[in-house]
Amino acid sequence: MKSDIPVYDITSFSEFRHEDILVARLSEYWDTHKDLYYSHRHNFYHIVLFKEGKGTHSIDFQTFPVKANQMYFMIPGQVHNWNFEGPVEGYVINFSISFFQSFLLKPDLLNDFIFFSGAAADSVIQVPDELELKVRLIFEEILDENLGNRLSGLTLVRALLMQIFILVSRLNNFPHHEIVASRNHTLLKNYKVLIEKNYADLKLPKEYAELLFITPNHLNALCNHLLGKSAGELIRDRLFLEAKRLLMNPDLTISEVSSHLNFVDNSYFSRAFKKNVGISPEEFRRKSLNNQYENDQSR
């Protein structure tokens, strides 16, 4: 059993060919990187399109069955692991945070797409048959372009990736998420960005409402209307997701996890964790590490 959750950098992969991006066929990628079966994080974006294979994929402690024509969109920092049953085939693309930041002079371009929100349930997309061939051919073109050394090759790769993102965003999975967002969607996006930056320090909706120059009631109504969740739930969801991630490192004590997330004391952290997750931090750690160990032993 590993003592910590490793964080992989894109430059650590042997297939690293171009600055900030890696493109490969899925079977070759997994044959080279068997250690990715273990729980790990990336400091880059990770996209997978499955063509063949089965098994499961766990993203931030939610497990999804692997299916043909399925796409996964993952952002930096998410904890995940694969558990395949036999060979797999498809495509994988890894790209750095900076890869799109200068594209079209819009550094936050990827934030427009809901599947890059960091919510596990939004990051798994079943591509319908009528779109699958079109998406697969774009992946093939990206693979070919990345392997070549042509003029403006990386610019074309960015454009092809954007074509995939737009096609997938148009699916019925996201009927209420427009690429050009309304004011309410912009406020919600800004709220999520603030939570991501401040969840350990700011734990009350009124603190975020002040930063957004709106009232707490407005913020709460906005979250309920667009997501069916209160503003406080979004903060707690992110806070305790990070708690779960930290608890996967057995070298950290419960007290150290509590301190890292700026709880007043260990006892308060344990009560809050159990209230939100349903079990104590100790029990969550024990079950999660045992499950990981059993998966490792079964391979």
PDB file of C-alpha atoms in Angstrom:
ATOM      1  CA  MET A   1       0.000   0.000   0.000  1.00  0.00           C
ATOM      2  CA  LYS A   2       1.368   3.402  -0.906  1.00  0.00           C
ATOM      3  CA  SER A   3       1.892   5.870   1.913  1.00  0.00           C
ATOM      4  CA  ASP A   4       0.812   8.960  -0.013  1.00  0.00           C
ATOM      5  CA  ILE A   5      -1.176  10.039  -3.064  1.00  0.00           C
ATOM      6  CA  PRO A   6       1.365  10.867  -5.789  1.00  0.00           C
ATOM      7  CA  VAL A   7       0.956  13.964  -7.945  1.00  0.00           C
ATOM      8  CA  TYR A   8       2.080  13.460 -11.547  1.00  0.00           C
ATOM      9  CA  ASP A   9       3.555  16.237 -13.671  1.00  0.00           C
ATOM     10  CA  ILE A  10       3.087  16.109 -17.442  1.00  0.00           C
ATOM     11  CA  THR A  11       6.849  16.327 -18.038  1.00  0.00           C
ATOM     12  CA  SER A  12       7.411  13.098 -16.063  1.00  0.00           C
ATOM     13  CA  PHE A  13       5.893  10.955 -18.831  1.00  0.00           C
ATOM     14  CA  SER A  14       8.331   9.284 -21.204  1.00  0.00           C
ATOM     15  CA  GLU A  15       6.123  10.066 -24.227  1.00  0.00           C
ATOM     16  CA  PHE A  16       6.467  13.791 -23.544  1.00  0.00           C
ATOM     17  CA  ARG A  17       6.973  15.244 -27.018  1.00  0.00           C
ATOM     18  CA  HIS A  18       5.723  18.817 -27.071  1.00  0.00           C
ATOM     19  CA  GLU A  19       5.637  21.493 -24.442  1.00  0.00           C
ATOM     20  CA  ASP A  20       2.528  21.206 -22.260  1.00  0.00           C
ATOM     21  CA  ILE A  21       0.720  18.354 -24.064  1.00  0.00           C
ATOM     22  CA  LEU A  22       0.785  14.561 -24.378  1.00  0.00           C
ATOM     23  CA  VAL A  23      -1.391  12.615 -26.849  1.00  0.00           C
ATOM     24  CA  ALA A  24      -1.450   8.808 -27.017  1.00  0.00           C
ATOM     25  CA  ARG A  25      -3.496   5.723 -27.785  1.00  0.00           C
ATOM     26  CA  LEU A  26      -4.994   4.415 -24.564  1.00  0.00           C
ATOM     27  CA  SER A  27      -3.609   0.859 -24.787  1.00  0.00           C
ATOM     28  CA  GLU A  28      -0.037   2.136 -25.200  1.00  0.00           C
ATOM     29  CA  TYR A  29      -0.503   4.672 -22.404  1.00  0.00           C
ATOM     30  CA  TRP A  30      -1.682   2.076 -19.850  1.00  0.00           C
ATOM     31  CA  ASP A  31       0.939  -0.479 -20.852  1.00  0.00           C
ATOM     32  CA  THR A  32       3.583   2.130 -20.025  1.00  0.00           C
ATOM     33  CA  HIS A  33       2.000   3.501 -16.837  1.00  0.00           C
ATOM     34  CA  LYS A  34       0.697   0.621 -14.734  1.00  0.00           C
ATOM     35  CA  ASP A  35       1.204   2.716 -11.580  1.00  0.00           C
ATOM     36  CA  LEU A  36      -1.787   4.850 -12.609  1.00  0.00           C
ATOM     37  CA  TYR A  37      -4.041   2.081 -11.305  1.00  0.00           C
ATOM     38  CA  TYR A  38      -3.257   3.439  -7.836  1.00  0.00           C
ATOM     39  CA  SER A  39      -4.972   6.537  -6.471  1.00  0.00           C
ATOM     40  CA  HIS A  40      -3.151   9.614  -7.776  1.00  0.00           C
ATOM     41  CA  ARG A  41      -3.527  13.241  -8.817  1.00  0.00           C
ATOM     42  CA  HIS A  42      -2.336  15.233 -11.828  1.00  0.00           C
ATOM     43  CA  ASN A  43      -1.225  18.840 -12.039  1.00  0.00           C
ATOM     44  CA  PHE A  44      -2.616  18.898 -15.598  1.00  0.00           C
ATOM     45  CA  TYR A  45      -5.923  18.340 -17.426  1.00  0.00           C
ATOM     46  CA  HIS A  46      -6.653  14.724 -18.370  1.00  0.00           C
ATOM     47  CA  ILE A  47      -9.107  13.618 -21.105  1.00  0.00           C
ATOM     48  CA  VAL A  48      -9.903  10.005 -22.008  1.00  0.00           C
ATOM     49  CA  LEU A  49     -12.164   8.607 -24.734  1.00  0.00           C
ATOM     50  CA  PHE A  50     -12.880   4.868 -24.361  1.00  0.00           C
ATOM     51  CA  LYS A  51     -13.495   2.724 -27.414  1.00  0.00           C
ATOM     52  CA  GLU A  52     -13.151  -0.738 -25.903  1.00  0.00           C
ATOM     53  CA  GLY A  53     -12.763  -2.160 -22.427  1.00  0.00           C
ATOM     54  CA  LYS A  54     -14.574  -2.384 -19.134  1.00  0.00           C
ATOM     55  CA  GLY A  55     -13.986  -1.908 -15.433  1.00  0.00           C
ATOM     56  CA  THR A  56     -14.438   1.032 -13.088  1.00  0.00           C
ATOM     57  CA  HIS A  57     -13.042   4.523 -12.631  1.00  0.00           C
ATOM     58  CA  SER A  58     -13.096   6.306  -9.269  1.00  0.00           C
ATOM     59  CA  ILE A  59     -13.026  10.129  -9.273  1.00  0.00           C
ATOM     60  CA  ASP A  60     -12.940  11.899  -5.913  1.00  0.00           C
ATOM     61  CA  PHE A  61     -14.472   8.835  -4.219  1.00  0.00           C
ATOM     62  CA  GLN A  62     -17.301   8.372  -6.730  1.00  0.00           C
ATOM     63  CA  THR A  63     -17.107   5.191  -8.824  1.00  0.00           C
ATOM     64  CA  PHE A  64     -18.249   4.988 -12.461  1.00  0.00           C
ATOM     65  CA  PRO A  65     -18.494   1.907 -14.703  1.00  0.00           C
ATOM     66  CA  VAL A  66     -16.247   2.151 -17.762  1.00  0.00           C
ATOM     67  CA  LYS A  67     -18.188   1.882 -21.041  1.00  0.00           C
ATOM     68  CA  ALA A  68     -17.457   2.185 -24.760  1.00  0.00           C
ATOM     69  CA  ASN A  69     -17.854   5.714 -26.224  1.00  0.00           C
ATOM     70  CA  GLN A  70     -17.406   7.242 -22.777  1.00  0.00           C
ATOM     71  CA  MET A  71     -15.372  10.394 -22.159  1.00  0.00           C
ATOM     72  CA  TYR A  72     -13.740  11.565 -18.954  1.00  0.00           C
ATOM     73  CA  PHE A  73     -12.744  15.203 -18.383  1.00  0.00           C
ATOM     74  CA  MET A  74     -10.526  15.720 -15.352  1.00  0.00           C
ATOM     75  CA  ILE A  75      -9.001  18.887 -13.909  1.00  0.00           C
ATOM     76  CA  PRO A  76      -5.762  19.306 -11.932  1.00  0.00           C
ATOM     77  CA  GLY A  77      -5.931  18.145  -8.323  1.00  0.00           C
ATOM     78  CA  GLN A  78      -8.670  15.518  -8.559  1.00  0.00           C
ATOM     79  CA  VAL A  79      -7.915  12.140  -6.938  1.00  0.00           C
ATOM     80  CA  HIS A  80      -8.708   9.157  -9.129  1.00  0.00           C
ATOM     81  CA  ASN A  81      -7.789   5.586  -9.971  1.00  0.00           C
ATOM     82  CA  TRP A  82      -8.676   3.011 -12.635  1.00  0.00           C
ATOM     83  CA  ASN A  83      -9.621  -0.649 -12.204  1.00  0.00           C
ATOM     84  CA  PHE A  84      -9.779  -2.290 -15.637  1.00  0.00           C
ATOM     85  CA  GLU A  85     -10.952  -5.792 -16.448  1.00  0.00           C
ATOM     86  CA  GLY A  86      -8.788  -6.813 -19.382  1.00  0.00           C
ATOM     87  CA  PRO A  87      -7.397  -4.685 -22.251  1.00  0.00           C
ATOM     88  CA  VAL A  88      -8.670  -1.199 -23.061  1.00  0.00           C
ATOM     89  CA  GLU A  89      -8.517   0.958 -26.169  1.00  0.00           C
ATOM     90  CA  GLY A  90      -9.194   4.592 -26.968  1.00  0.00           C
ATOM     91  CA  TYR A  91      -7.344   7.892 -26.670  1.00  0.00           C
ATOM     92  CA  VAL A  92      -5.781   9.944 -23.905  1.00  0.00           C
ATOM     93  CA  ILE A  93      -4.807  13.614 -23.964  1.00  0.00           C
ATOM     94  CA  ASN A  94      -2.995  15.376 -21.127  1.00  0.00           C
ATOM     95  CA  PHE A  95      -2.364  19.096 -21.276  1.00  0.00           C
ATOM     96  CA  SER A  96      -0.980  21.610 -18.806  1.00  0.00           C
ATOM     97  CA  ILE A  97      -2.862  24.434 -17.117  1.00  0.00           C
ATOM     98  CA  SER A  98      -1.029  26.928 -19.310  1.00  0.00           C
ATOM     99  CA  PHE A  99      -1.765  25.167 -22.625  1.00  0.00           C
ATOM    100  CA  PHE A 100      -4.941  27.171 -23.336  1.00  0.00           C
ATOM    101  CA  GLN A 101      -4.210  30.336 -21.348  1.00  0.00           C
ATOM    102  CA  SER A 102      -2.991  32.365 -24.324  1.00  0.00           C
ATOM    103  CA  PHE A 103      -5.421  30.837 -26.816  1.00  0.00           C
ATOM    104  CA  LEU A 104      -7.910  33.377 -28.244  1.00  0.00           C
ATOM    105  CA  LEU A 105      -6.696  35.825 -25.545  1.00  0.00           C
ATOM    106  CA  LYS A 106      -9.030  34.140 -23.024  1.00  0.00           C
ATOM    107  CA  PRO A 107      -6.999  32.632 -20.148  1.00  0.00           C
ATOM    108  CA  ASP A 108     -10.040  31.180 -18.349  1.00  0.00           C
ATOM    109  CA  LEU A 109     -11.530  29.600 -21.484  1.00  0.00           C
ATOM    110  CA  LEU A 110     -11.936  26.114 -19.993  1.00  0.00           C
ATOM    111  CA  ASN A 111     -14.085  27.445 -17.152  1.00  0.00           C
ATOM    112  CA  ASP A 112     -16.886  27.926 -19.688  1.00  0.00           C
ATOM    113  CA  PHE A 113     -17.373  24.162 -19.942  1.00  0.00           C
ATOM    114  CA  ILE A 114     -19.313  22.448 -17.166  1.00  0.00           C
ATOM    115  CA  PHE A 115     -17.397  19.162 -17.550  1.00  0.00           C
ATOM    116  CA  PHE A 116     -14.272  20.997 -16.358  1.00  0.00           C
ATOM    117  CA  SER A 117     -16.009  22.174 -13.176  1.00  0.00           C
ATOM    118  CA  GLY A 118     -14.284  19.556 -11.023  1.00  0.00           C
ATOM    119  CA  ALA A 119     -17.586  17.892 -10.074  1.00  0.00           C
ATOM    120  CA  ALA A 120     -17.143  14.165 -10.712  1.00  0.00           C
ATOM    121  CA  ALA A 121     -20.736  13.654 -11.868  1.00  0.00           C
ATOM    122  CA  ASP A 122     -20.322  16.304 -14.589  1.00  0.00           C
ATOM    123  CA  SER A 123     -16.992  14.991 -15.845  1.00  0.00           C
ATOM    124  CA  VAL A 124     -18.189  11.618 -17.196  1.00  0.00           C
ATOM    125  CA  ILE A 125     -19.928  11.888 -20.579  1.00  0.00           C
ATOM    126  CA  GLN A 126     -21.529   9.142 -22.649  1.00  0.00           C
ATOM    127  CA  VAL A 127     -21.002  10.156 -26.282  1.00  0.00           C
ATOM    128  CA  PRO A 128     -24.029   9.147 -28.417  1.00  0.00           C
ATOM    129  CA  ASP A 129     -23.524   6.959 -31.480  1.00  0.00           C
ATOM    130  CA  GLU A 130     -24.372   9.764 -33.900  1.00  0.00           C
ATOM    131  CA  LEU A 131     -21.500  11.886 -32.505  1.00  0.00           C
ATOM    132  CA  GLU A 132     -18.978   9.166 -31.697  1.00  0.00           C
ATOM    133  CA  LEU A 133     -17.449   8.838 -35.188  1.00  0.00           C
ATOM    134  CA  LYS A 134     -16.999  12.598 -35.512  1.00  0.00           C
ATOM    135  CA  VAL A 135     -15.292  12.875 -32.121  1.00  0.00           C
ATOM    136  CA  ARG A 136     -13.109   9.826 -32.778  1.00  0.00           C
ATOM    137  CA  LEU A 137     -11.901  11.252 -36.103  1.00  0.00           C
ATOM    138  CA  ILE A 138     -10.955  14.499 -34.350  1.00  0.00           C
ATOM    139  CA  PHE A 139      -8.935  12.498 -31.802  1.00  0.00           C
ATOM    140  CA  GLU A 140      -7.172  10.741 -34.691  1.00  0.00           C
ATOM    141  CA  GLU A 141      -6.377  14.103 -36.283  1.00  0.00           C
ATOM    142  CA  ILE A 142      -5.013  15.414 -32.973  1.00  0.00           C
ATOM    143  CA  LEU A 143      -2.860  12.290 -32.604  1.00  0.00           C
ATOM    144  CA  ASP A 144      -1.513  12.666 -36.142  1.00  0.00           C
ATOM    145  CA  GLU A 145      -0.860  16.392 -35.735  1.00  0.00           C
ATOM    146  CA  ASN A 146       0.883  15.942 -32.400  1.00  0.00           C
ATOM    147  CA  LEU A 147       3.209  13.267 -33.806  1.00  0.00           C
ATOM    148  CA  GLY A 148       4.198  15.474 -36.725  1.00  0.00           C
ATOM    149  CA  ASN A 149       6.293  18.612 -36.737  1.00  0.00           C
ATOM    150  CA  ARG A 150       4.170  20.843 -38.942  1.00  0.00           C
ATOM    151  CA  LEU A 151       3.817  24.602 -39.052  1.00  0.00           C
ATOM    152  CA  SER A 152       1.368  25.858 -36.359  1.00  0.00           C
ATOM    153  CA  GLY A 153       0.742  22.258 -35.279  1.00  0.00           C
ATOM    154  CA  LEU A 154       0.003  23.033 -31.631  1.00  0.00           C
ATOM    155  CA  THR A 155      -2.353  25.841 -32.608  1.00  0.00           C
ATOM    156  CA  LEU A 156      -4.311  23.362 -34.722  1.00  0.00           C
ATOM    157  CA  VAL A 157      -4.325  20.873 -31.812  1.00  0.00           C
ATOM    158  CA  ARG A 158      -5.830  23.568 -29.578  1.00  0.00           C
ATOM    159  CA  ALA A 159      -8.476  24.315 -32.215  1.00  0.00           C
ATOM    160  CA  LEU A 160      -9.324  20.622 -32.598  1.00  0.00           C
ATOM    161  CA  LEU A 161      -9.615  20.211 -28.825  1.00  0.00           C
ATOM    162  CA  MET A 162     -11.936  23.202 -28.702  1.00  0.00           C
ATOM    163  CA  GLN A 163     -14.064  21.532 -31.381  1.00  0.00           C
ATOM    164  CA  ILE A 164     -14.424  18.461 -29.145  1.00  0.00           C
ATOM    165  CA  PHE A 165     -15.288  20.593 -26.106  1.00  0.00           C
ATOM    166  CA  ILE A 166     -17.974  22.510 -27.993  1.00  0.00           C
ATOM    167  CA  LEU A 167     -19.510  19.388 -29.549  1.00  0.00           C
ATOM    168  CA  VAL A 168     -19.701  17.646 -26.164  1.00  0.00           C
ATOM    169  CA  SER A 169     -21.049  20.762 -24.442  1.00  0.00           C
ATOM    170  CA  ARG A 170     -23.965  20.788 -26.907  1.00  0.00           C
ATOM    171  CA  LEU A 171     -25.188  17.364 -25.778  1.00  0.00           C
ATOM    172  CA  ASN A 172     -28.460  17.164 -23.871  1.00  0.00           C
ATOM    173  CA  ASN A 173     -26.475  16.340 -20.741  1.00  0.00           C
ATOM    174  CA  PHE A 174     -26.143  20.096 -20.215  1.00  0.00           C
ATOM    175  CA  PRO A 175     -29.354  21.767 -21.431  1.00  0.00           C
ATOM    176  CA  HIS A 176     -29.017  24.672 -19.002  1.00  0.00           C
ATOM    177  CA  HIS A 177     -25.301  25.373 -19.382  1.00  0.00           C
ATOM    178  CA  GLU A 178     -24.587  27.784 -22.220  1.00  0.00           C
ATOM    179  CA  ILE A 179     -21.022  28.596 -23.257  1.00  0.00           C
ATOM    180  CA  VAL A 180     -21.989  32.261 -23.268  1.00  0.00           C
ATOM    181  CA  ALA A 181     -23.306  32.503 -19.726  1.00  0.00           C
ATOM    182  CA  SER A 182     -26.016  34.733 -18.338  1.00  0.00           C
ATOM    183  CA  ARG A 183     -25.248  37.081 -15.452  1.00  0.00           C
ATOM    184  CA  ASN A 184     -26.510  34.467 -12.971  1.00  0.00           C
ATOM    185  CA  HIS A 185     -24.268  31.788 -14.456  1.00  0.00           C
ATOM    186  CA  THR A 186     -21.340  34.182 -14.359  1.00  0.00           C
ATOM    187  CA  LEU A 187     -22.018  34.902 -10.683  1.00  0.00           C
ATOM    188  CA  LEU A 188     -22.216  31.185  -9.946  1.00  0.00           C
ATOM    189  CA  LYS A 189     -18.976  30.525 -11.797  1.00  0.00           C
ATOM    190  CA  ASN A 190     -17.253  33.320  -9.869  1.00  0.00           C
ATOM    191  CA  TYR A 191     -18.620  31.920  -6.612  1.00  0.00           C
ATOM    192  CA  LYS A 192     -17.152  28.495  -7.415  1.00  0.00           C
ATOM    193  CA  VAL A 193     -13.796  30.074  -8.271  1.00  0.00           C
ATOM    194  CA  LEU A 194     -13.779  31.891  -4.936  1.00  0.00           C
ATOM    195  CA  ILE A 195     -14.653  28.688  -3.086  1.00  0.00           C
ATOM    196  CA  GLU A 196     -11.793  26.875  -4.809  1.00  0.00           C
ATOM    197  CA  LYS A 197      -9.350  29.546  -3.645  1.00  0.00           C
ATOM    198  CA  ASN A 198     -10.711  30.090  -0.127  1.00  0.00           C
ATOM    199  CA  TYR A 199     -12.597  27.007   1.137  1.00  0.00           C
ATOM    200  CA  ALA A 200     -10.130  26.450   3.984  1.00  0.00           C
ATOM    201  CA  ASP A 201     -10.299  30.064   5.180  1.00  0.00           C
ATOM    202  CA  LEU A 202     -13.837  31.261   4.366  1.00  0.00           C
ATOM    203  CA  LYS A 203     -16.570  28.870   5.436  1.00  0.00           C
ATOM    204  CA  LEU A 204     -19.667  31.117   5.505  1.00  0.00           C
ATOM    205  CA  PRO A 205     -21.770  32.160   2.475  1.00  0.00           C
ATOM    206  CA  LYS A 206     -21.953  35.741   3.743  1.00  0.00           C
ATOM    207  CA  GLU A 207     -18.159  36.044   3.406  1.00  0.00           C
ATOM    208  CA  TYR A 208     -18.370  35.077  -0.266  1.00  0.00           C
ATOM    209  CA  ALA A 209     -21.439  37.239  -0.872  1.00  0.00           C
ATOM    210  CA  GLU A 210     -19.437  40.227   0.303  1.00  0.00           C
ATOM    211  CA  LEU A 211     -16.670  39.425  -2.195  1.00  0.00           C
ATOM    212  CA  LEU A 212     -19.258  39.107  -4.978  1.00  0.00           C
ATOM    213  CA  PHE A 213     -20.993  42.375  -3.976  1.00  0.00           C
ATOM    214  CA  ILE A 214     -24.376  40.690  -3.510  1.00  0.00           C
ATOM    215  CA  THR A 215     -26.452  39.799  -0.459  1.00  0.00           C
ATOM    216  CA  PRO A 216     -26.241  36.359   1.183  1.00  0.00           C
ATOM    217  CA  ASN A 217     -29.928  35.792   0.367  1.00  0.00           C
ATOM    218  CA  HIS A 218     -29.265  36.534  -3.310  1.00  0.00           C
ATOM    219  CA  LEU A 219     -26.330  34.108  -3.357  1.00  0.00           C
ATOM    220  CA  ASN A 220     -28.346  31.380  -1.677  1.00  0.00           C
ATOM    221  CA  ALA A 221     -31.330  31.847  -4.018  1.00  0.00           C
ATOM    222  CA  LEU A 222     -28.964  31.755  -7.008  1.00  0.00           C
ATOM    223  CA  CYS A 223     -27.401  28.441  -5.938  1.00  0.00           C
ATOM    224  CA  ASN A 224     -30.764  26.865  -5.174  1.00  0.00           C
ATOM    225  CA  HIS A 225     -32.195  27.968  -8.515  1.00  0.00           C
ATOM    226  CA  LEU A 226     -29.296  26.819 -10.712  1.00  0.00           C
ATOM    227  CA  LEU A 227     -27.979  23.817  -8.762  1.00  0.00           C
ATOM    228  CA  GLY A 228     -30.672  22.789  -6.291  1.00  0.00           C
ATOM    229  CA  LYS A 229     -28.161  23.299  -3.477  1.00  0.00           C
ATOM    230  CA  SER A 230     -27.696  26.026  -0.891  1.00  0.00           C
ATOM    231  CA  ALA A 231     -24.667  28.304  -1.005  1.00  0.00           C
ATOM    232  CA  GLY A 232     -23.419  26.702   2.201  1.00  0.00           C
ATOM    233  CA  GLU A 233     -23.634  23.213   0.712  1.00  0.00           C
ATOM    234  CA  LEU A 234     -21.245  24.187  -2.090  1.00  0.00           C
ATOM    235  CA  ILE A 235     -18.685  25.371   0.448  1.00  0.00           C
ATOM    236  CA  ARG A 236     -19.061  22.237   2.562  1.00  0.00           C
ATOM    237  CA  ASP A 237     -18.924  19.937  -0.471  1.00  0.00           C
ATOM    238  CA  ARG A 238     -15.560  21.383  -1.498  1.00  0.00           C
ATOM    239  CA  LEU A 239     -14.210  21.539   2.053  1.00  0.00           C
ATOM    240  CA  PHE A 240     -14.967  17.918   2.874  1.00  0.00           C
ATOM    241  CA  LEU A 241     -13.862  16.715  -0.530  1.00  0.00           C
ATOM    242  CA  GLU A 242     -10.427  18.112   0.328  1.00  0.00           C
ATOM    243  CA  ALA A 243     -10.672  16.492   3.762  1.00  0.00           C
ATOM    244  CA  LYS A 244     -11.272  13.113   2.071  1.00  0.00           C
ATOM    245  CA  ARG A 245      -8.305  13.668  -0.225  1.00  0.00           C
ATOM    246  CA  LEU A 246      -6.020  14.495   2.697  1.00  0.00           C
ATOM    247  CA  LEU A 247      -7.257  11.524   4.708  1.00  0.00           C
ATOM    248  CA  MET A 248      -6.030   9.222   1.930  1.00  0.00           C
ATOM    249  CA  ASN A 249      -2.506  10.070   3.100  1.00  0.00           C
ATOM    250  CA  PRO A 250      -1.966   7.852   6.181  1.00  0.00           C
ATOM    251  CA  ASP A 251       1.145   9.849   7.120  1.00  0.00           C
ATOM    252  CA  LEU A 252      -1.099  12.778   8.112  1.00  0.00           C
ATOM    253  CA  THR A 253      -2.775  12.604  11.509  1.00  0.00           C
ATOM    254  CA  ILE A 254      -6.437  13.566  11.852  1.00  0.00           C
ATOM    255  CA  SER A 255      -5.264  16.589  13.815  1.00  0.00           C
ATOM    256  CA  GLU A 256      -2.972  17.655  10.962  1.00  0.00           C
ATOM    257  CA  VAL A 257      -5.810  17.344   8.448  1.00  0.00           C
ATOM    258  CA  SER A 258      -7.995  19.441  10.743  1.00  0.00           C
ATOM    259  CA  SER A 259      -5.274  22.075  11.088  1.00  0.00           C
ATOM    260  CA  HIS A 260      -4.636  22.167   7.331  1.00  0.00           C
ATOM    261  CA  LEU A 261      -8.308  23.014   6.767  1.00  0.00           C
ATOM    262  CA  ASN A 262      -8.287  25.632   9.554  1.00  0.00           C
ATOM    263  CA  PHE A 263     -10.765  24.020  11.923  1.00  0.00           C
ATOM    264  CA  VAL A 264     -10.604  25.351  15.464  1.00  0.00           C
ATOM    265  CA  ASP A 265      -9.789  21.920  16.874  1.00  0.00           C
ATOM    266  CA  ASN A 266      -9.722  18.236  15.992  1.00  0.00           C
ATOM    267  CA  SER A 267     -12.945  17.475  17.861  1.00  0.00           C
ATOM    268  CA  TYR A 268     -14.933  20.062  15.904  1.00  0.00           C
ATOM    269  CA  PHE A 269     -13.481  18.785  12.623  1.00  0.00           C
ATOM    270  CA  SER A 270     -14.455  15.191  13.455  1.00  0.00           C
ATOM    271  CA  ARG A 271     -18.039  16.184  14.343  1.00  0.00           C
ATOM    272  CA  ALA A 272     -18.407  18.306  11.205  1.00  0.00           C
ATOM    273  CA  PHE A 273     -16.925  15.578   8.996  1.00  0.00           C
ATOM    274  CA  LYS A 274     -19.271  12.925  10.382  1.00  0.00           C
ATOM    275  CA  LYS A 275     -22.283  15.229  10.000  1.00  0.00           C
ATOM    276  CA  ASN A 276     -21.479  15.876   6.328  1.00  0.00           C
ATOM    277  CA  VAL A 277     -20.008  12.531   5.243  1.00  0.00           C
ATOM    278  CA  GLY A 278     -21.925  10.165   7.517  1.00  0.00           C
ATOM    279  CA  ILE A 279     -18.919   8.460   9.105  1.00  0.00           C
ATOM    280  CA  SER A 280     -15.969   9.629  11.195  1.00  0.00           C
ATOM    281  CA  PRO A 281     -12.651  10.656   9.607  1.00  0.00           C
ATOM    282  CA  GLU A 282     -10.996   7.568  11.118  1.00  0.00           C
ATOM    283  CA  GLU A 283     -13.615   5.241   9.650  1.00  0.00           C
ATOM    284  CA  PHE A 284     -13.457   6.920   6.243  1.00  0.00           C
ATOM    285  CA  ARG A 285      -9.664   6.542   6.169  1.00  0.00           C
ATOM    286  CA  ARG A 286      -9.798   2.908   7.247  1.00  0.00           C
ATOM    287  CA  LYS A 287     -12.429   1.942   4.666  1.00  0.00           C
ATOM    288  CA  SER A 288     -10.815   3.880   1.801  1.00  0.00           C
ATOM    289  CA  LEU A 289      -7.310   2.534   2.363  1.00  0.00           C
ATOM    290  CA  ASN A 290      -8.625  -1.014   2.839  1.00  0.00           C
ATOM    291  CA  ASN A 291     -10.564  -0.776  -0.427  1.00  0.00           C
ATOM    292  CA  GLN A 292      -7.470   0.480  -2.229  1.00  0.00           C
ATOM    293  CA  TYR A 293      -5.368  -2.314  -0.761  1.00  0.00           C
ATOM    294  CA  GLU A 294      -7.949  -4.961  -1.786  1.00  0.00           C
ATOM    295  CA  ASN A 295      -8.040  -3.573  -5.329  1.00  0.00           C
ATOM    296  CA  ASP A 296      -4.248  -3.688  -5.504  1.00  0.00           C
ATOM    297  CA  GLN A 297      -4.202  -7.296  -4.291  1.00  0.00           C
ATOM    298  CA  SER A 298      -6.815  -8.394  -6.838  1.00  0.00           C
ATOM    299  CA  ARG A 299      -4.670  -7.304  -9.817  1.00  0.00           C
TER     300      ARG A 299
END
